mmCIF file of C-alpha atoms in Angstrom:
data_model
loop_
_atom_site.group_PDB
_atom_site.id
_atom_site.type_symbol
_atom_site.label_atom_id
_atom_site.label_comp_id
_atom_site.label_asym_id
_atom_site.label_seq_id
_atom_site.Cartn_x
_atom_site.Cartn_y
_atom_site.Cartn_z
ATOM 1 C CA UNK A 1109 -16.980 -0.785 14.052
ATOM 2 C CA UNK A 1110 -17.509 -4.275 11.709
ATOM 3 C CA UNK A 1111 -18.434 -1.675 8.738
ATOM 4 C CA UNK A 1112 -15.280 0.544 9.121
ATOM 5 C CA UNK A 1113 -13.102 -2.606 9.294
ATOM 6 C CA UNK A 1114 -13.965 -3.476 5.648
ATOM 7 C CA UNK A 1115 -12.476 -0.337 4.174
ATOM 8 C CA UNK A 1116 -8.566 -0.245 4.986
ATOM 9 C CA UNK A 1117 -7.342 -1.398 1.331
ATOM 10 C CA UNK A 1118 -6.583 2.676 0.663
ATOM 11 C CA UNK A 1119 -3.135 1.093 0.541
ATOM 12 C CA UNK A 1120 -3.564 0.530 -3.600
ATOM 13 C CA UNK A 1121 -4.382 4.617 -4.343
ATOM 14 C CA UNK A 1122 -0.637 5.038 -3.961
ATOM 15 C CA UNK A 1123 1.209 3.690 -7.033
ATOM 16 C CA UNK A 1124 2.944 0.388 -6.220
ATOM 17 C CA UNK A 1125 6.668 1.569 -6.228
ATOM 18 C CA UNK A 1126 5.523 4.126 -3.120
ATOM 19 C CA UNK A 1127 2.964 2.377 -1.617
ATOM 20 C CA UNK A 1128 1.869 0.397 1.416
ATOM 21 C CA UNK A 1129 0.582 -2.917 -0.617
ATOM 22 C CA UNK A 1130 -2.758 -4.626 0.003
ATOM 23 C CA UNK A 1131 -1.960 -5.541 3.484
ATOM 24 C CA UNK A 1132 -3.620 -3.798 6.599
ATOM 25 C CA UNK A 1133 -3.824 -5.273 10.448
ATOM 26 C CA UNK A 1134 -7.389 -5.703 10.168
ATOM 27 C CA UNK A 1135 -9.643 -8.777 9.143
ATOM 28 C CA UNK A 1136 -13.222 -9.541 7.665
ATOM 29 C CA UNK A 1137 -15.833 -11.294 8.793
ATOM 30 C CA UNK A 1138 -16.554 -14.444 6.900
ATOM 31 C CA UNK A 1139 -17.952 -13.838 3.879
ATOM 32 C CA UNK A 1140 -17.795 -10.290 3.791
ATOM 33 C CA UNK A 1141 -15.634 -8.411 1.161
ATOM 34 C CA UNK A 1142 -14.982 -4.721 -0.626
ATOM 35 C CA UNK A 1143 -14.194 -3.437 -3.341
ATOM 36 C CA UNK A 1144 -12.271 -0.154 -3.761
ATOM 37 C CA UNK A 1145 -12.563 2.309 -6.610
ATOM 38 C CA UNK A 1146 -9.520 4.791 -6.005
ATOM 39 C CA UNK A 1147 -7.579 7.781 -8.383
ATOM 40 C CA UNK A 1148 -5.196 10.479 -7.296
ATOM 41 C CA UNK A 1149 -2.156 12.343 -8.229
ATOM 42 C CA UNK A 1150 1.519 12.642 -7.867
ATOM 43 C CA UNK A 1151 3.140 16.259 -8.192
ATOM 44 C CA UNK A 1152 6.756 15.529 -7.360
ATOM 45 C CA UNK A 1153 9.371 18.371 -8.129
ATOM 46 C CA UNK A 1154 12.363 16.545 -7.025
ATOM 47 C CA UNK A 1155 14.177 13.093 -8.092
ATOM 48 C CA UNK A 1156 17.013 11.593 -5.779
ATOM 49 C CA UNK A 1157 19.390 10.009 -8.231
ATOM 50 C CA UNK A 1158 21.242 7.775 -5.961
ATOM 51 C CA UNK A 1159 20.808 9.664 -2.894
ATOM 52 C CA UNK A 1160 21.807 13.138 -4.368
ATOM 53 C CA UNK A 1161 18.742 15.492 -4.559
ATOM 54 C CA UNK A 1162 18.055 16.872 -8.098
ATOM 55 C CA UNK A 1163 15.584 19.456 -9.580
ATOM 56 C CA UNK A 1164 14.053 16.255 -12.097
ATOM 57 C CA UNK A 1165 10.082 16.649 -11.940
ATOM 58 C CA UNK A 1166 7.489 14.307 -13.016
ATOM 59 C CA UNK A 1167 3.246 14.360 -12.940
ATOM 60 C CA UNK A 1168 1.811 11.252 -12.253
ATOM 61 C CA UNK A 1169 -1.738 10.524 -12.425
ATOM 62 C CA UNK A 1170 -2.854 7.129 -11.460
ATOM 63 C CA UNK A 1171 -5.933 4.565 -10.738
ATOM 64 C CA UNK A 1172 -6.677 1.408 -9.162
ATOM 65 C CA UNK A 1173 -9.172 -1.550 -8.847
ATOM 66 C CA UNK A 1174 -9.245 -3.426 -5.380
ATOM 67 C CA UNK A 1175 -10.670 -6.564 -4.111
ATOM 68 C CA UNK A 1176 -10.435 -8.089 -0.688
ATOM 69 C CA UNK A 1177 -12.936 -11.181 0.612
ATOM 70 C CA UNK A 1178 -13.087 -12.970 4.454
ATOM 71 C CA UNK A 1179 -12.438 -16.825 3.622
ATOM 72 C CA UNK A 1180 -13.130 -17.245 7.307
ATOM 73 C CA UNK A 1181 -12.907 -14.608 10.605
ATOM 74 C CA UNK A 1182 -9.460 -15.401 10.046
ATOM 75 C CA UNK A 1183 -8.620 -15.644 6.742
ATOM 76 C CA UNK A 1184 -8.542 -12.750 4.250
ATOM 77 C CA UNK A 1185 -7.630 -12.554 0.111
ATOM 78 C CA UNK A 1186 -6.993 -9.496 -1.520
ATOM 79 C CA UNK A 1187 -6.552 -8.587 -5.105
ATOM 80 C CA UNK A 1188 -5.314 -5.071 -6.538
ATOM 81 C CA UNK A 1189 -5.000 -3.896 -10.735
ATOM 82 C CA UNK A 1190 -3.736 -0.357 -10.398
ATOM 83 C CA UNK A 1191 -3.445 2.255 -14.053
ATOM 84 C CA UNK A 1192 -0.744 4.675 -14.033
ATOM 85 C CA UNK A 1193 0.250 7.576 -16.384
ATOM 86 C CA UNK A 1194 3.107 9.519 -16.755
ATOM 87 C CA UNK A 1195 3.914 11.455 -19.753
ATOM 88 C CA UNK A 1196 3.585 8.979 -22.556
ATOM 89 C CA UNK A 1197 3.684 5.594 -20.092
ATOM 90 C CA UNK A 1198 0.354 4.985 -19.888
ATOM 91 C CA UNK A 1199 -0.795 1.430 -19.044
ATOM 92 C CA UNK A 1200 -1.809 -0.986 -16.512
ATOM 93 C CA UNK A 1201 1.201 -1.994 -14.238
ATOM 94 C CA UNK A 1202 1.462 -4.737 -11.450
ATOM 95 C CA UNK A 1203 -1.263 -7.177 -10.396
ATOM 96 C CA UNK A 1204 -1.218 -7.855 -6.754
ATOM 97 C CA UNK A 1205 -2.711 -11.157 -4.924
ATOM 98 C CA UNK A 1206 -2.423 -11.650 -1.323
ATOM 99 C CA UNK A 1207 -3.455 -13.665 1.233
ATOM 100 C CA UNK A 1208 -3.295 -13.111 5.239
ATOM 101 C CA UNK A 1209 -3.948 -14.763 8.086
ATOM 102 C CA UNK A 1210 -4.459 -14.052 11.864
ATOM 103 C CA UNK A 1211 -2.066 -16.730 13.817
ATOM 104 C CA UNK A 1212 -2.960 -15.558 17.214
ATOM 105 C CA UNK A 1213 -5.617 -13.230 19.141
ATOM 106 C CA UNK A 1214 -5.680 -12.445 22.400
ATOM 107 C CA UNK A 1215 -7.541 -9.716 25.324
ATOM 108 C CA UNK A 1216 -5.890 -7.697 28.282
ATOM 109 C CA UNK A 1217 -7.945 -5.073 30.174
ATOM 110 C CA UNK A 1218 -9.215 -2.943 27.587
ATOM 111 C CA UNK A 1219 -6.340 -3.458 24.573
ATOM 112 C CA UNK A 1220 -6.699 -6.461 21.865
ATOM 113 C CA UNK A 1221 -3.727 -8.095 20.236
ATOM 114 C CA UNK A 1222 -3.804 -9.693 16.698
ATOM 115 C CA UNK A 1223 -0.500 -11.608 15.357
ATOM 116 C CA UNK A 1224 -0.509 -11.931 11.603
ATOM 117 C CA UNK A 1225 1.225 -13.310 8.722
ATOM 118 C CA UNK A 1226 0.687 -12.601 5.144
ATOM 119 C CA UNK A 1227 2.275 -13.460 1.582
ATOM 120 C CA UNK A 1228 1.367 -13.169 -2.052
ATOM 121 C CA UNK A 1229 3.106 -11.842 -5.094
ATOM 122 C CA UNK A 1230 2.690 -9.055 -7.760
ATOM 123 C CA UNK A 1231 3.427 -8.969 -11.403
ATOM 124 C CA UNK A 1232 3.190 -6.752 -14.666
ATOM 125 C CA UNK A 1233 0.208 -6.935 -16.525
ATOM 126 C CA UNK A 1234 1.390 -5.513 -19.369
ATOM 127 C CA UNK A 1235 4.563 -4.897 -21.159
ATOM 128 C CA UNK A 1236 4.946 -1.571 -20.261
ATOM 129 C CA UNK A 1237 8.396 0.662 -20.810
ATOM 130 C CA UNK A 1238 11.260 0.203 -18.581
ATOM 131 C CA UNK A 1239 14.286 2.646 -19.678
ATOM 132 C CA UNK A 1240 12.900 6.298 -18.405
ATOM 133 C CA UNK A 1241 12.007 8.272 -15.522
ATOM 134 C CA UNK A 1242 8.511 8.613 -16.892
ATOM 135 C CA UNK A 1243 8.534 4.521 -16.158
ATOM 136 C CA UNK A 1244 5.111 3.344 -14.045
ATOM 137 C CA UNK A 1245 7.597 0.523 -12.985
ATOM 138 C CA UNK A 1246 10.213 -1.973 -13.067
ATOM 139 C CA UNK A 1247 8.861 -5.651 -14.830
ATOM 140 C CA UNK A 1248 9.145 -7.263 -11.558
ATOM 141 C CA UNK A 1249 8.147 -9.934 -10.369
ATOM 142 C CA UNK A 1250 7.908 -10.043 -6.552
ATOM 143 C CA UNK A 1251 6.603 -12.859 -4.306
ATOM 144 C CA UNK A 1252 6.801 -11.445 -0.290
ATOM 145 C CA UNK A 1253 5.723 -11.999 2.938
ATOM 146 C CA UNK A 1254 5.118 -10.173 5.943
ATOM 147 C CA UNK A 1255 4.130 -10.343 9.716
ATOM 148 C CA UNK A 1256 1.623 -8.159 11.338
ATOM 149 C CA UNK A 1257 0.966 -7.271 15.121
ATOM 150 C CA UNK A 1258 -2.072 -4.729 15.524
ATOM 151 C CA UNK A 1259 -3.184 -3.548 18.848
ATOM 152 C CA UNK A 1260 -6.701 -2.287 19.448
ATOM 153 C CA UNK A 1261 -7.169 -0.439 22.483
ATOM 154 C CA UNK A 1262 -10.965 0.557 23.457
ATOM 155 C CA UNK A 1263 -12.633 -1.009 20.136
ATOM 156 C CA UNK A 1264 -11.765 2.111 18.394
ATOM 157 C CA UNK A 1265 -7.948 3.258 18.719
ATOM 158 C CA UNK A 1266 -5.170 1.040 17.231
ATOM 159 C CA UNK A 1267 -1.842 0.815 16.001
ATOM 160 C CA UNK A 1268 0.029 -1.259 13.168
ATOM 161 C CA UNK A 1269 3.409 -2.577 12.586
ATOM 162 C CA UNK A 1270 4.048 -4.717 9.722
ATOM 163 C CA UNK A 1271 7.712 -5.803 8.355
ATOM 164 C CA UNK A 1272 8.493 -8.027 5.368
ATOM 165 C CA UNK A 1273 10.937 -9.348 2.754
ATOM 166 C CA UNK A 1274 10.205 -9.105 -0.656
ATOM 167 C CA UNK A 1275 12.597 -11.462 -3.261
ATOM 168 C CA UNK A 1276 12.093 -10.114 -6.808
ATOM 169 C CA UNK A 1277 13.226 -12.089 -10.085
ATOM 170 C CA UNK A 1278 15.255 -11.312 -12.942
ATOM 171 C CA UNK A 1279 17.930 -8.335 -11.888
ATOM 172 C CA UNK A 1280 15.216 -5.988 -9.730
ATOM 173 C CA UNK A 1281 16.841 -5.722 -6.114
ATOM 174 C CA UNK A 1282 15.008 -7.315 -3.210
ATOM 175 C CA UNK A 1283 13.978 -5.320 -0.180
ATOM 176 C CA UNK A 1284 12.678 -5.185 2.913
ATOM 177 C CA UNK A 1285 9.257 -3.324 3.884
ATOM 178 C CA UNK A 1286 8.392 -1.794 7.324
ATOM 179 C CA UNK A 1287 5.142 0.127 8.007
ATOM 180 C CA UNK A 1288 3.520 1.720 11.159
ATOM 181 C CA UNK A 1289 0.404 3.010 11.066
ATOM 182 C CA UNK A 1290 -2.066 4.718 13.958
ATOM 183 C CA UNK A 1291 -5.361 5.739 13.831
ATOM 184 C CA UNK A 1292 -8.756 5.664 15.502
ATOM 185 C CA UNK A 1293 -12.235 3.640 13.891
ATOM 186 C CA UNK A 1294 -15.728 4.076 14.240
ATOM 187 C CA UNK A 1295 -18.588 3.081 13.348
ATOM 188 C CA UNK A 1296 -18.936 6.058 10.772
ATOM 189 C CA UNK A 1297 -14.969 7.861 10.695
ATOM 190 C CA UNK A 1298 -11.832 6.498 9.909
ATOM 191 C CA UNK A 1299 -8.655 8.225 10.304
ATOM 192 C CA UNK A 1300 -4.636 7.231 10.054
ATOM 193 C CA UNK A 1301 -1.489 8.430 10.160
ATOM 194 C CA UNK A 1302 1.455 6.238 8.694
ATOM 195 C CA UNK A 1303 5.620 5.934 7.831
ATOM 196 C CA UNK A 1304 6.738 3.720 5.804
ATOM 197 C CA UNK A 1305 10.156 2.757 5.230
ATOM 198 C CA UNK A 1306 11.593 0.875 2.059
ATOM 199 C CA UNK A 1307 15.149 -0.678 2.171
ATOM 200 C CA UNK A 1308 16.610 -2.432 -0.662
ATOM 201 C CA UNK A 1309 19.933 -5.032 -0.952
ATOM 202 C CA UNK A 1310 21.921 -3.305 -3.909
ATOM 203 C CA UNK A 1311 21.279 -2.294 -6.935
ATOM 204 C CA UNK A 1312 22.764 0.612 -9.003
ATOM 205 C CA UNK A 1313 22.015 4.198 -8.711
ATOM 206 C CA UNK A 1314 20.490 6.970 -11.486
ATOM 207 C CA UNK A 1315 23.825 8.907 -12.998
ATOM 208 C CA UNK A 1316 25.834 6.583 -11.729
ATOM 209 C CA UNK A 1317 27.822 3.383 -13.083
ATOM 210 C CA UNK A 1318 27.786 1.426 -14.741
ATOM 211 C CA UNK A 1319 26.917 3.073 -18.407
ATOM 212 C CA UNK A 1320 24.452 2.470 -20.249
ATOM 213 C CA UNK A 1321 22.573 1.731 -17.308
ATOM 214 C CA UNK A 1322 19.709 -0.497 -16.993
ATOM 215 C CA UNK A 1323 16.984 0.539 -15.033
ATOM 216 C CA UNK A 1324 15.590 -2.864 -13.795
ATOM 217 C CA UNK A 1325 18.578 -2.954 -11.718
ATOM 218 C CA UNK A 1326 17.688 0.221 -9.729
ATOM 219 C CA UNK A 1327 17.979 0.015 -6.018
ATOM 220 C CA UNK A 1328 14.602 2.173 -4.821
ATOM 221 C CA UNK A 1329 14.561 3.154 -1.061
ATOM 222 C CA UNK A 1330 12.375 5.866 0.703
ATOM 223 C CA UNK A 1331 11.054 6.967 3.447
ATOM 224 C CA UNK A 1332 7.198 8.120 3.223
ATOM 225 C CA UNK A 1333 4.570 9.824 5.494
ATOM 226 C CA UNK A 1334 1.013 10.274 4.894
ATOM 227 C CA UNK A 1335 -2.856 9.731 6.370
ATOM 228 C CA UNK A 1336 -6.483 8.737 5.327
ATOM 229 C CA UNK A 1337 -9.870 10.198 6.603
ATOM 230 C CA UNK A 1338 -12.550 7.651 5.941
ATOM 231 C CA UNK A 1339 -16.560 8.221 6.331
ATOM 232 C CA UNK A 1340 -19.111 5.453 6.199
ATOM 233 C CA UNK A 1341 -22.347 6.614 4.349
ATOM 234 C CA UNK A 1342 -24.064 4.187 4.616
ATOM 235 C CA UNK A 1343 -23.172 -0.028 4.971
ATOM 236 C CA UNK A 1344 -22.685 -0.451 1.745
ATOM 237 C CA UNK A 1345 -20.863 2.756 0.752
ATOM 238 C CA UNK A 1346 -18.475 4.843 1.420
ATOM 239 C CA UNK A 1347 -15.717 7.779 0.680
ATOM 240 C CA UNK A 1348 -12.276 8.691 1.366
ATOM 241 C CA UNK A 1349 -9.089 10.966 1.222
ATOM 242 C CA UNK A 1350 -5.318 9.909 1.335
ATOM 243 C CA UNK A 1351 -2.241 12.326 1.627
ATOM 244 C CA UNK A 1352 1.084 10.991 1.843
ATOM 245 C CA UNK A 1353 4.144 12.721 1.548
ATOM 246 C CA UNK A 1354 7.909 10.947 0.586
ATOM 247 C CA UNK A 1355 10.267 12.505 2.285
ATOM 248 C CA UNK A 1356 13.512 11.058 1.130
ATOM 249 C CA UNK A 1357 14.826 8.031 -0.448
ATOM 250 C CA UNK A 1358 17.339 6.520 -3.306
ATOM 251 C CA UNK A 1359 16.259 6.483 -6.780
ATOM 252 C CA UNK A 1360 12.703 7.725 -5.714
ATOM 253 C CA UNK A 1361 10.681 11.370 -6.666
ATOM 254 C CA UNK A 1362 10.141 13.306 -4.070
ATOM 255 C CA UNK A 1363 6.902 15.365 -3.129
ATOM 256 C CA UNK A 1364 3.263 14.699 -2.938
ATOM 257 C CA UNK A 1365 0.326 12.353 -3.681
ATOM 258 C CA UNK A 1366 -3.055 12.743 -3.141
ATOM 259 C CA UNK A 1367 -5.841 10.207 -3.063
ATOM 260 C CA UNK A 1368 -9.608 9.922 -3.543
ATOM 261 C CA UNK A 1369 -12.094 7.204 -3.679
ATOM 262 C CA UNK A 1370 -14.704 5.032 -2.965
ATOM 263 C CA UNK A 1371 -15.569 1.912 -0.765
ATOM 264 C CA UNK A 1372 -18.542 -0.506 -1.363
ATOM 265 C CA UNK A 1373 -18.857 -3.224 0.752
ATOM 266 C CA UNK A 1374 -20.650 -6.583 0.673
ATOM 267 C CA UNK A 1375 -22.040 -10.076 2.493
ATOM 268 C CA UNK A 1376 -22.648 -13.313 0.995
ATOM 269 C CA UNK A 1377 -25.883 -14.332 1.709
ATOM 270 C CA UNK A 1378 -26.141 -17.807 2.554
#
């Protein structure tokens, strides 16, 4: 089970704008740490402008560098650099450091309860294009924070629910973040299930007013569904695949992603 916990930074093979952020329910031992070499793919054949459905299309292909270290049992920092490409936007987009930390643990009959709280920010690493629907972002800076309550129930099955508030400078919207997530671990599988749901205060809408628009000011909100299926090779390595699926939303594609990558994972020696 301590091998399988290292792994759940999947999060960062979905591109930023869709994605779950560093942030899982579970926590390293001390001194232990991953990194995560992910790609996939986005084949999205609608675009919501506003929250009217159009026929818009985009490919996205997209990559992403992840780091995340135990400080202490209770005490994790994470680091993500994803890549993106669409169309002629090709360039690094949003570095992401976080930090979490487990406020409160506690056992009844067979089920384990963790209370969390994280926070950390993200910003652009480049000065990428902002203007298009080929955009791999917005220029924002975000700083956010979050609470976590994960429930373990025989070592092996648990559940996640994480919600947060994300306050982003210049004229990018703010939002709020909720996730679920269920899934079972062992000591060689992994496997989830999640739904995610993005809200955001405001913001103007694609087509809409006012003209020319800018697109900074978008208002992105969706509603997303996906899994993971993890396998432990060994324990240092190993491999996964991510689906996820957005089902709706404002100012958001619509469609598919799919994810692939690999895990290796690490102890200081003291």
């Amino acid at each position: 089970m301590k091998n399988i916990l290292w792994v759940f930074i999947l999060l960062l093979t979905i591109p930023a704008s869709f994605g779950q952020g560093a942030i899982d329910g579970f926590f390293k031992e001390k001194g232990s740490g991953s990194i995560v070499l992910g790609a996939g793919f986005e084949d999205t054949k609608n675009y919501f402008a506003g929250n009217t459905r159009t026929d818009i299309s985009r490919s996205l292909y997209y990559g992403s560098l992840f780091g995340a270290y135990g400080v202490t049992n209770n005490f994790d920092v994470n680091v993500s650099v994803p890549f993106l490409s669409s169309n002629d936007n090709t360039s690094f987009q949003d570095i992401s450091i976080y930090a979490k930390y487990k406020v409160a643990t506690f056992e009844k009959n067979n089920f384990k309860y963790d209370v969390g709280v994280a926070g950390g920010f993200s910003t652009p690493l480049t000065d990428y294009d902002v203007g298009g629907l080929n955009d791999i972002g917005q220029q924002a800076t975000v700083v956010s924070g979050r609470i976590l309550i994960h429930v373990t129930y025989d070592f092996q099955w648990f559940a996640t629910l994480q919600t947060g508030y994300a306050y982003k400078f210049d004229e990018v919207p703010e939002s709020l973040l909720t996730t679920l997530k269920l899934g079972k671990a062992t000591s060689k599988w992994y496997y989830d299930v999640f739904f995610d749901y993005q809200h955001s205060f405001g913001g103007i809408d694609y087509l809409g007013t006012p003209q020319p628009q800018n697109f900074k000011e978008f208002g992105v909100d969706f509603k997303k569904v996906g899994g993971t299926v993890f396998h432990s090779f060994n324990k240092q390595w190993g491999g996964y695949l991510s689906l996820g699926y957005v089902i709706n939303g404002r100012n958001v594609f619509q469609g598919p992603s799919y994810g692939i990558g690999a895990v290796y994972n690490f102890k200081r020696v003291k």
